Short mmCIF file of C-alpha atoms and ligand atoms in Angstrom, two decimals:
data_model
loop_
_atom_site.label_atom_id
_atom_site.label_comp_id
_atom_site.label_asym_id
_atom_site.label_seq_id
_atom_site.Cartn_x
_atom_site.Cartn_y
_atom_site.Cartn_z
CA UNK A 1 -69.70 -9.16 -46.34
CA UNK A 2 -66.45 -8.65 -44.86
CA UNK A 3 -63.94 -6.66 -46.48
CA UNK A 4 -60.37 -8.22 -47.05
CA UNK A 5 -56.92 -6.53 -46.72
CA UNK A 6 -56.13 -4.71 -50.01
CA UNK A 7 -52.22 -4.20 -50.59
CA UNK A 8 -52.75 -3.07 -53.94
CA UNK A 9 -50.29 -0.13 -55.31
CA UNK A 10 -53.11 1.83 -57.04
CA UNK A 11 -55.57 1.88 -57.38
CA UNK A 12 -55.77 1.30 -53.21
CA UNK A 13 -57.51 1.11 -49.89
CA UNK A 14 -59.73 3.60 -48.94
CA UNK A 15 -60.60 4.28 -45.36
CA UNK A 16 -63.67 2.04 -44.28
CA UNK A 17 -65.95 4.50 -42.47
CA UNK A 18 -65.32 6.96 -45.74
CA UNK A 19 -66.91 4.45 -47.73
CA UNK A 20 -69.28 4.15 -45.63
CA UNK A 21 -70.42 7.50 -45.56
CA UNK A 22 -70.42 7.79 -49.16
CA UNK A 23 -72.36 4.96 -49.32
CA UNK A 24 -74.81 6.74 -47.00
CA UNK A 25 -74.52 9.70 -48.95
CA UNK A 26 -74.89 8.14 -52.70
CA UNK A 27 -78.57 8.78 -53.76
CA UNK A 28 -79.72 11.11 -51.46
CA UNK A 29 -76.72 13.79 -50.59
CA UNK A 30 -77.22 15.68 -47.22
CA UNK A 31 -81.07 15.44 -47.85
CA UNK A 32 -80.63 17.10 -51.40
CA UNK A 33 -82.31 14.88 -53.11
CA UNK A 34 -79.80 14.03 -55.46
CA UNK A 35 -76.31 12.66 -55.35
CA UNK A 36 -73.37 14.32 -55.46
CA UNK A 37 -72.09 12.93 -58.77
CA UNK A 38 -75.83 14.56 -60.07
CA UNK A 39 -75.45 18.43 -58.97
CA UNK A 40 -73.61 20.80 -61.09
CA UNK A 41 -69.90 21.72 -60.60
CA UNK A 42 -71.27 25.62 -60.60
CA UNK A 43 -74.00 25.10 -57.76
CA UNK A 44 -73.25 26.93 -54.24
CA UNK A 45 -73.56 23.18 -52.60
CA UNK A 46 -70.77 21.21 -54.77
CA UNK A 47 -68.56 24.61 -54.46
CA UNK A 48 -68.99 24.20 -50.52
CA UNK A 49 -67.44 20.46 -51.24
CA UNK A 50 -64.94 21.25 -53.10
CA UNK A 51 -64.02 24.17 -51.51
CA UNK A 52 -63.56 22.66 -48.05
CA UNK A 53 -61.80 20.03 -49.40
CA UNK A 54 -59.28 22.60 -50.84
CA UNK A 55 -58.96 23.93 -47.24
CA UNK A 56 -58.55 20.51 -45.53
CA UNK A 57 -55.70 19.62 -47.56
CA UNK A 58 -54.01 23.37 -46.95
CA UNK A 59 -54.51 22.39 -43.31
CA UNK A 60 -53.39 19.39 -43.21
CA UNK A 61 -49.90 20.21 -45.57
CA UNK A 62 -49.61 23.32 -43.81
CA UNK A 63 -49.72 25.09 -47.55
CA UNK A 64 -48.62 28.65 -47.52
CA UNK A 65 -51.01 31.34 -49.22
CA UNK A 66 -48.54 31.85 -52.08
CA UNK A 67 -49.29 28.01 -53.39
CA UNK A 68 -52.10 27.23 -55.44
CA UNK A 69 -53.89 23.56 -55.14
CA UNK A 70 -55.17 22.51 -58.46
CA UNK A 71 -57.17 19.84 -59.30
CA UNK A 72 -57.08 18.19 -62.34
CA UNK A 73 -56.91 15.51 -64.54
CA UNK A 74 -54.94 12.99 -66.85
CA UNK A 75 -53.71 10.94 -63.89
CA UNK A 76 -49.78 11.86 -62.49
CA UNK A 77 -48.68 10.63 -66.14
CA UNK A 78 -49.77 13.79 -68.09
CA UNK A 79 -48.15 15.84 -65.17
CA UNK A 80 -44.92 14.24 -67.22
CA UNK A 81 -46.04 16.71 -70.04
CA UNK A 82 -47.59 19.90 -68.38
CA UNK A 83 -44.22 20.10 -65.88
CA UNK A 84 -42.21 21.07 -68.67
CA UNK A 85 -45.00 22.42 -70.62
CA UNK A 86 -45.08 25.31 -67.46
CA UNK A 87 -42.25 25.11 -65.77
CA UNK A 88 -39.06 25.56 -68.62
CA UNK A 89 -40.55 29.35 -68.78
CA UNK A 90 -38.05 30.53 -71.82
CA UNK A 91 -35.00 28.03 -70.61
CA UNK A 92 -34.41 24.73 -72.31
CA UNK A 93 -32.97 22.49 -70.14
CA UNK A 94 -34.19 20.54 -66.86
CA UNK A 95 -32.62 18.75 -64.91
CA UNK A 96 -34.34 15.12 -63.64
CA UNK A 97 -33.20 12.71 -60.99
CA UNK A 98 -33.58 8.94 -62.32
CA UNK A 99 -34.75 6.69 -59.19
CA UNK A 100 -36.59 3.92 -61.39
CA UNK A 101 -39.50 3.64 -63.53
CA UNK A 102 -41.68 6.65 -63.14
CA UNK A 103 -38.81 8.87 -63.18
CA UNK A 104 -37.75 7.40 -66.66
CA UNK A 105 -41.30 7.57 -67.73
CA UNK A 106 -41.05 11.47 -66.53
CA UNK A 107 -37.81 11.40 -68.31
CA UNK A 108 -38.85 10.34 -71.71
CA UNK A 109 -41.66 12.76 -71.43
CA UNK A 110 -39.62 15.82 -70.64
CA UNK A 111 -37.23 15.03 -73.06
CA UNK A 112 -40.18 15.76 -76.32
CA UNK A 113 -39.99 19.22 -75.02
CA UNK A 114 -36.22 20.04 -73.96
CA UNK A 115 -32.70 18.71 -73.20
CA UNK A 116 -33.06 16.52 -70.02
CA UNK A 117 -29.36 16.19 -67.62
CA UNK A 118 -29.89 13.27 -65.59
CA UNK A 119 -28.72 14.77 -62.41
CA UNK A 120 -27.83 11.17 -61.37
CA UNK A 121 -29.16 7.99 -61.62
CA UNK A 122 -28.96 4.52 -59.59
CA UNK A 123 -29.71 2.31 -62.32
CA UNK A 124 -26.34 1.17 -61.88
CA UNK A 125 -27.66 -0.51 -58.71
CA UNK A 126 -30.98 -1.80 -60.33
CA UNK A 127 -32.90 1.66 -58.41
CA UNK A 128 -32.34 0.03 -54.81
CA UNK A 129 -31.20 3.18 -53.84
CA UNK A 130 -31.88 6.77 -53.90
CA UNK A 131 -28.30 9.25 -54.62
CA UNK A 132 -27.15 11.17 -52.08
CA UNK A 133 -26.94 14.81 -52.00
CA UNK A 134 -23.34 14.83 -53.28
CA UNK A 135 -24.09 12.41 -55.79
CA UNK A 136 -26.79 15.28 -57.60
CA UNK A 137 -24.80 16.65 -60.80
CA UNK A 138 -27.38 19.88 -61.10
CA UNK A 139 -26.86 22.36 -64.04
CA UNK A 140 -26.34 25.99 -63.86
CA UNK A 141 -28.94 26.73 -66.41
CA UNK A 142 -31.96 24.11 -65.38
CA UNK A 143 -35.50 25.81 -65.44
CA UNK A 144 -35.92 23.45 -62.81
CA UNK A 145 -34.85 19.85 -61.04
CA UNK A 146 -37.30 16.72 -60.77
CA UNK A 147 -37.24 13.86 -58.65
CA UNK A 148 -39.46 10.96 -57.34
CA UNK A 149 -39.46 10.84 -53.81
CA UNK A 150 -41.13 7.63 -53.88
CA UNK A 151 -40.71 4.64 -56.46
CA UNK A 152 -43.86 3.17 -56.42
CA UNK A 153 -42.40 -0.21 -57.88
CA UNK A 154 -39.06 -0.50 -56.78
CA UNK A 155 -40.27 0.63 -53.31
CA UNK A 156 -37.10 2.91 -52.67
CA UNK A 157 -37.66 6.54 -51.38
CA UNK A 158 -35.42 9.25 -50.87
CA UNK A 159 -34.39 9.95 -47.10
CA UNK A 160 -33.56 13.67 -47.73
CA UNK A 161 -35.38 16.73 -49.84
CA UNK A 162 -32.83 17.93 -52.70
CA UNK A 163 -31.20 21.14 -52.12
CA UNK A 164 -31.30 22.53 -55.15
CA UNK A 165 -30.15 26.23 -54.26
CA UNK A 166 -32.55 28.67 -56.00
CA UNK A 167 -33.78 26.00 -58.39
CA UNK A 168 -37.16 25.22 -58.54
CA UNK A 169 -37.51 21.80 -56.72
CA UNK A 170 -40.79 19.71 -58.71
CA UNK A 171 -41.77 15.96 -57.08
CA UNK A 172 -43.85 13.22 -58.13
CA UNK A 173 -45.04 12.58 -54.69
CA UNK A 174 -47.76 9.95 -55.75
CA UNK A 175 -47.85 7.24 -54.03
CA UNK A 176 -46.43 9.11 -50.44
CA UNK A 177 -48.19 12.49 -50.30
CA UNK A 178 -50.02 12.81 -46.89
CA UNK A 179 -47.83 9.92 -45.72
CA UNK A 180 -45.87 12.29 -43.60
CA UNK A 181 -45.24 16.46 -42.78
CA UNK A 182 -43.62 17.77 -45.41
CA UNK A 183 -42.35 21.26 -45.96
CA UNK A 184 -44.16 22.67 -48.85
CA UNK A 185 -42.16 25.89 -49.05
CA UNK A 186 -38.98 23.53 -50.29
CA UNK A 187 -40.68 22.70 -53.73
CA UNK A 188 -41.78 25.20 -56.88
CA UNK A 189 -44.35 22.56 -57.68
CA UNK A 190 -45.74 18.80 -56.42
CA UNK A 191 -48.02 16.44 -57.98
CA UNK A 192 -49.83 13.22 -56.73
CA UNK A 193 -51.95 11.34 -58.79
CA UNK A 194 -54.77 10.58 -56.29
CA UNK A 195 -55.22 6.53 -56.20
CA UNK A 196 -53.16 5.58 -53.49
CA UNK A 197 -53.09 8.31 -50.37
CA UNK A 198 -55.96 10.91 -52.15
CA UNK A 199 -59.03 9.30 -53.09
CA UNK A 200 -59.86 7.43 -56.02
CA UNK A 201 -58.69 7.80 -59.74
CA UNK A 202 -59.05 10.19 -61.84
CA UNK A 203 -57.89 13.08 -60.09
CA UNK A 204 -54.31 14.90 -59.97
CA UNK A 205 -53.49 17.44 -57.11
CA UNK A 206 -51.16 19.90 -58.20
CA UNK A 207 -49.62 22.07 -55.41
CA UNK A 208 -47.44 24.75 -57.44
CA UNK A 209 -45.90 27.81 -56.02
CA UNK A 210 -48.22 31.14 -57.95
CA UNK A 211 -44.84 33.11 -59.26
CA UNK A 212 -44.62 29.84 -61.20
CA UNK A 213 -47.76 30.35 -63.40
CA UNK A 214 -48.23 31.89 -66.62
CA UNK A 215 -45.51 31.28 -68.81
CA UNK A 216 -45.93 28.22 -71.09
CA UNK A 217 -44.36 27.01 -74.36
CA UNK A 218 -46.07 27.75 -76.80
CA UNK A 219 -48.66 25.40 -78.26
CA UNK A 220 -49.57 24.14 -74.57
CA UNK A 221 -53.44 23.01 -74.63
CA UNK A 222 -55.45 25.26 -72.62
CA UNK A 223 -56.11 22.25 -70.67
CA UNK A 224 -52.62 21.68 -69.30
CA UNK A 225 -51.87 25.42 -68.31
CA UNK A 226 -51.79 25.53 -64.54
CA UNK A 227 -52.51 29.37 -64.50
CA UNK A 228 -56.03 28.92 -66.31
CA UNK A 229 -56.47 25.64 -64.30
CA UNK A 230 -56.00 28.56 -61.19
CA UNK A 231 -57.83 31.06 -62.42
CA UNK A 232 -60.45 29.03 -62.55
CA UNK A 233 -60.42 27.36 -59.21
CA UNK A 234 -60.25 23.94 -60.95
CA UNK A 235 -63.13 24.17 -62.59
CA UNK A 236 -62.47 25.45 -66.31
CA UNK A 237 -63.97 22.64 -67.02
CA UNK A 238 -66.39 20.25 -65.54
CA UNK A 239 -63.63 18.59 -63.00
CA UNK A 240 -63.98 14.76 -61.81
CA UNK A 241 -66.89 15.81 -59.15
CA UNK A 242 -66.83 12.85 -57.43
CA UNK A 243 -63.35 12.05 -56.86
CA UNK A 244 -62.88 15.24 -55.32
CA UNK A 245 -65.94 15.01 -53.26
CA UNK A 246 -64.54 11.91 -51.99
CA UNK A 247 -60.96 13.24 -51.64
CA UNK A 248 -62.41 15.39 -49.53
CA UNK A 249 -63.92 12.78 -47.36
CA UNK A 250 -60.39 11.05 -46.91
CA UNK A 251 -58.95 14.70 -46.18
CA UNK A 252 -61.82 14.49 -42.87
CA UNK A 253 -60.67 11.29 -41.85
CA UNK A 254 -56.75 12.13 -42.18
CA UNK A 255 -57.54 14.86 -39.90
CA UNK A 256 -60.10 12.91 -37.74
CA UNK A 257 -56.48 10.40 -37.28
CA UNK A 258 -54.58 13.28 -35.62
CA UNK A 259 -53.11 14.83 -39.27
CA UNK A 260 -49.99 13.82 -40.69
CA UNK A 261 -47.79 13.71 -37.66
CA UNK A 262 -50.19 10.91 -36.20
CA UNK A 263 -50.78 8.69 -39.53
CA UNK A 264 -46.77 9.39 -39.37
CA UNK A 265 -46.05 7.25 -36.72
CA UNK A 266 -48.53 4.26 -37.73
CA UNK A 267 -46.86 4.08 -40.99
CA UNK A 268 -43.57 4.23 -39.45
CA UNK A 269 -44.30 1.45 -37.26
CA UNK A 270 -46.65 -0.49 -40.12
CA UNK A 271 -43.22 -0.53 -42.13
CA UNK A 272 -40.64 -1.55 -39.52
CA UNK A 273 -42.63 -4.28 -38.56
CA UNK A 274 -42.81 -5.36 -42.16
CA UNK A 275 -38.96 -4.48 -43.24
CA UNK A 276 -38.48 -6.19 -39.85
CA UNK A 277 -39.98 -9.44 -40.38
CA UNK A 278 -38.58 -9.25 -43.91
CA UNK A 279 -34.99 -8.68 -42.33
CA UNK A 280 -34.97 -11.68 -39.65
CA UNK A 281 -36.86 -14.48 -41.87
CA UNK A 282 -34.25 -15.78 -44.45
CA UNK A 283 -36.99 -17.00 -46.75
CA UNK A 284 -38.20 -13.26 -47.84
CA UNK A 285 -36.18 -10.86 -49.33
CA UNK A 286 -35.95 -7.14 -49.53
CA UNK A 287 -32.87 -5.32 -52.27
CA UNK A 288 -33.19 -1.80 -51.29
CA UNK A 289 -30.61 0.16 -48.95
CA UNK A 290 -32.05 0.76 -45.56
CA UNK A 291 -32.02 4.17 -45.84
CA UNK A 292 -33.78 4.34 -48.67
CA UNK A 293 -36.79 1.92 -48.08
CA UNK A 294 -40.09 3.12 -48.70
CA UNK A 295 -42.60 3.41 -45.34
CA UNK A 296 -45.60 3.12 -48.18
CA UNK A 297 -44.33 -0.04 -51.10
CA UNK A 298 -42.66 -2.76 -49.76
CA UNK A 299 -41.31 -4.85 -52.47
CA UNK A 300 -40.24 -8.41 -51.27
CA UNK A 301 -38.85 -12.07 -52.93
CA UNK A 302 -39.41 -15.32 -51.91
CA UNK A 303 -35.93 -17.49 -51.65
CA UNK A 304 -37.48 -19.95 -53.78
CA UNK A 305 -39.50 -17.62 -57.01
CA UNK A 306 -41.19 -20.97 -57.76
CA UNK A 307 -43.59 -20.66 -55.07
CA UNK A 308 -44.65 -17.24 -55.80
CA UNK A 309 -48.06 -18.29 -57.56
CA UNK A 310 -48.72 -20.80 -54.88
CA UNK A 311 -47.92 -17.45 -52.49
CA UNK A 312 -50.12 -14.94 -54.29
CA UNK A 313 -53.24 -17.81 -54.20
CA UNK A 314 -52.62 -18.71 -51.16
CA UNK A 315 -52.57 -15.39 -49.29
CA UNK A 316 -55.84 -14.17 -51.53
CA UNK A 317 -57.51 -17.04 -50.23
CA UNK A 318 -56.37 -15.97 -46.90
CA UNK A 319 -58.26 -12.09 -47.26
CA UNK A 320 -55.26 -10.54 -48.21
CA UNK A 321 -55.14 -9.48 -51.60
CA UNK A 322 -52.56 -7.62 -54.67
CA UNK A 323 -49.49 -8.58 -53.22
CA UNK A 324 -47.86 -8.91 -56.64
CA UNK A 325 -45.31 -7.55 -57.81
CA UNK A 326 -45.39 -4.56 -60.96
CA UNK A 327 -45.36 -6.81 -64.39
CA UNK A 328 -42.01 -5.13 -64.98
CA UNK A 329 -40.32 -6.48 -61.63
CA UNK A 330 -42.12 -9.64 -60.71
CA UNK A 331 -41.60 -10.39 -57.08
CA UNK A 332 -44.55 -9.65 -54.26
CA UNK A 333 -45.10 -5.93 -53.16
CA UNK A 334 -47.26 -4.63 -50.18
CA UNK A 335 -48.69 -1.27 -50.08
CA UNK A 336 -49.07 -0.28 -47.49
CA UNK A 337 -50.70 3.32 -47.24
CA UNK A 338 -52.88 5.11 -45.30
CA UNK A 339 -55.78 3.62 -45.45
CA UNK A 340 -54.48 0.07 -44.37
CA UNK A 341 -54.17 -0.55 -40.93
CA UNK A 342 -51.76 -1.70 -39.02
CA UNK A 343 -54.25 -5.16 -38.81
CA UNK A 344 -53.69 -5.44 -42.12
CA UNK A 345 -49.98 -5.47 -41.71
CA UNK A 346 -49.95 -8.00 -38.73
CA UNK A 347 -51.71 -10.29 -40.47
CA UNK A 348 -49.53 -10.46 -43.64
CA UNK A 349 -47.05 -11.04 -41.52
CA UNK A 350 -48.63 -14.08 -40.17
CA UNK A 351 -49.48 -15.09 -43.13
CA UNK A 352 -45.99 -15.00 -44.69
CA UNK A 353 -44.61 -16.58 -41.36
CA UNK A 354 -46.87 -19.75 -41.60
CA UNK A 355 -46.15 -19.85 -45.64
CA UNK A 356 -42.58 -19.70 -44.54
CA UNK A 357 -42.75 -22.15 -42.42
CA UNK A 358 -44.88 -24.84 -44.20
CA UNK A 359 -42.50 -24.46 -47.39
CA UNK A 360 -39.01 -24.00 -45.98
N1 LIG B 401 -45.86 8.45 -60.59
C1 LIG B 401 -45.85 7.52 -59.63
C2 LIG B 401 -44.83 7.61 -58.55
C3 LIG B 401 -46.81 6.50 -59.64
O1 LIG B 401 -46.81 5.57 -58.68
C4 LIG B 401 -47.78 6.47 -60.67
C5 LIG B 401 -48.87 5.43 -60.72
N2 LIG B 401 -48.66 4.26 -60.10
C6 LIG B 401 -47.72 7.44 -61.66
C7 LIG B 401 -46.77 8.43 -61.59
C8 LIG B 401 -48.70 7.46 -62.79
O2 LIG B 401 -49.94 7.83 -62.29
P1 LIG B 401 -51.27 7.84 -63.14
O3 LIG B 401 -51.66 6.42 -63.38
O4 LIG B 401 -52.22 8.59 -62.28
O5 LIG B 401 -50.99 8.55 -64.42
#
């Protein structure tokens, strides 16, 4: 069977050949006997895994020695709770950039626990913007400022990292970690839930700065402390074993691509084509300030909304599937991470050309 082009936000393409080799790998792992998912968290082979996985990731972020890599569970949502479960260490204040809807879902969370300053906020402009450095309205006395860097529905990232002086910096960098280089040492703490650029669900990676650890409200489940989560290299518990075995996998392949200055520059050049054909074909659509356009969700209208459904059949019929928009937006979106090549991308943009055409 052949496999069709998957745009969908989450959870999303994974790289062919790493299915592939977990298919290979399923019942029988590395001549073990057993699979993967069947071995103990505890025994000297799934440590190796998870270990090296650990190590790829450091590689391939650059992550200094004084940053711990956790992973854990609950999805990016309950990162909501254990930020300022951690992170408000005796203040009671944080501060929280507002980009769209996962930064007021982080919003609403942070707010059960302490007073929340919206540092600024482009609803005003329907989120098809990020604010610009003057624009941030930080607090003296935040425990520490969050942002989104990318809006995984409105498709609108920021085109700058904060400065937030001696602040702790914490991002939501779901759905763009390992999109691009980053510099680590800028942030106290990131999070990525790991369905998009990671691996598949069901697995958090938590990159958090170790002077940060071990100093929670109180009440905080021993579950969502980051320093026992550390202490325990992940594995208080039993962790999702096979998530992280196959995070790993996608870790290989990102560095089998050249790393993240090489899957860089095909995602830079996946988008402009995309934002490109958007741009010069008056019968698609895209709101968000140039600047601010995400390389990883491209959200896009039709001129005429009353063809969407004949759109969305149409292209699935044509192999190229989720290109809906979020249920809160409506519209079409194409993800467009990692794992989707720039083949993919050419032939959406085929596709939408010849829809174009045949309907305008
Ligand atoms: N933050 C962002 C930016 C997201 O895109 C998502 C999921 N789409 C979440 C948080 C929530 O992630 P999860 O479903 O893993 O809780």
């Amino acid at each position: 069977m052949s496999r069709v082009f998957n745009f969908c936000p989450g959870p999303a393409a994974l790289p062919e050949t790493v299915l592939e080799r977990a298919g290979k790998e399923l019942a029988n792992w590395h001549e073990k006997g057993l699979s993967i998912m069947e071995m103990s968290h505890r025994s000297k082979d799934y440590v190796g895994v998870a270990e090296k996985a650990e190590q790829d990731l450091r590689d391939l972020m650059n992550i200094p020695d004084n940053y711990k890599v956790l992973f854990m569970q609950g999805g990016a949502s309950s990162q909501f709770t254990m930020v300022p479960m951690n992170l408000l260490r005796g203040g009671n204040k944080a501060d929280y950039i507002n980009t769209g809807q996962w930064s007021i879902k982080a919003i609403a969370e942070a707010k059960r626990y302490c007073e929340v300053n919206v540092a600024a906020t482009t609803e005003g402009n329907a989120f098809t913007s990020a604010p610009s450095q003057d624009e941030l309205n930080l607090s003296a006395d935040a425990a520490y400022v969050h942002y989104c860097p990318n809006e995984t529905i409105g498709g609108v990232a920021f085109d700058y990292i904060p400065d937030v002086g001696d602040k702790v910096l914490v991002a939501d960098f779901s759905s763009c970690i390992l999109s691009e280089p980053l510099d680590v040492t800028k942030f106290g703490l990131i999070y990525a839930g790991a369905q998009k650029n990671i691996g598949p669900a069901g697995l958090c990676v938590v990159i958090v700065r170790e002077d940060l650890l071990g100093d929670t409200i109180a009440g905080t489940p021993t579950m969502f402390d980051y320093k026992v989560c550390a202490d325990n290299a992940s594995m208080y518990n039993t962790p999702p074993t096979y998530s992280w075995y196959l995070a790993g996998l996608v870790f290989e392949w990102l560095k089998e691509q050249g790393g993240l200055e090489a899957i860089a520059k095909v995602n830079r050049r996946k988008a402009e084509k995309l934002y490109g054909f958007i741009d010069t074909n008056p019968f698609y659509a895209n709101p968000v300030a140039i600047a601010n356009r995400s390389i990883m969700n491209v959200p896009f209208t039709l001129a005429d909304a009353s063809l969407e459904k004949s759109f969305l059949a149409e292209s699935e019929a044509a192999g190229l599937l989720n290109l809906a928009g979020h249920r809160s937006v409506g519209g079409m979106r194409a993800s467009i991470y990692n794992a989707v090549s720039e083949e993919a991308v050419d032939a959406l943009i085929a596709f939408m050309a010849d829809f174009a055409q045949r309907n305008s």
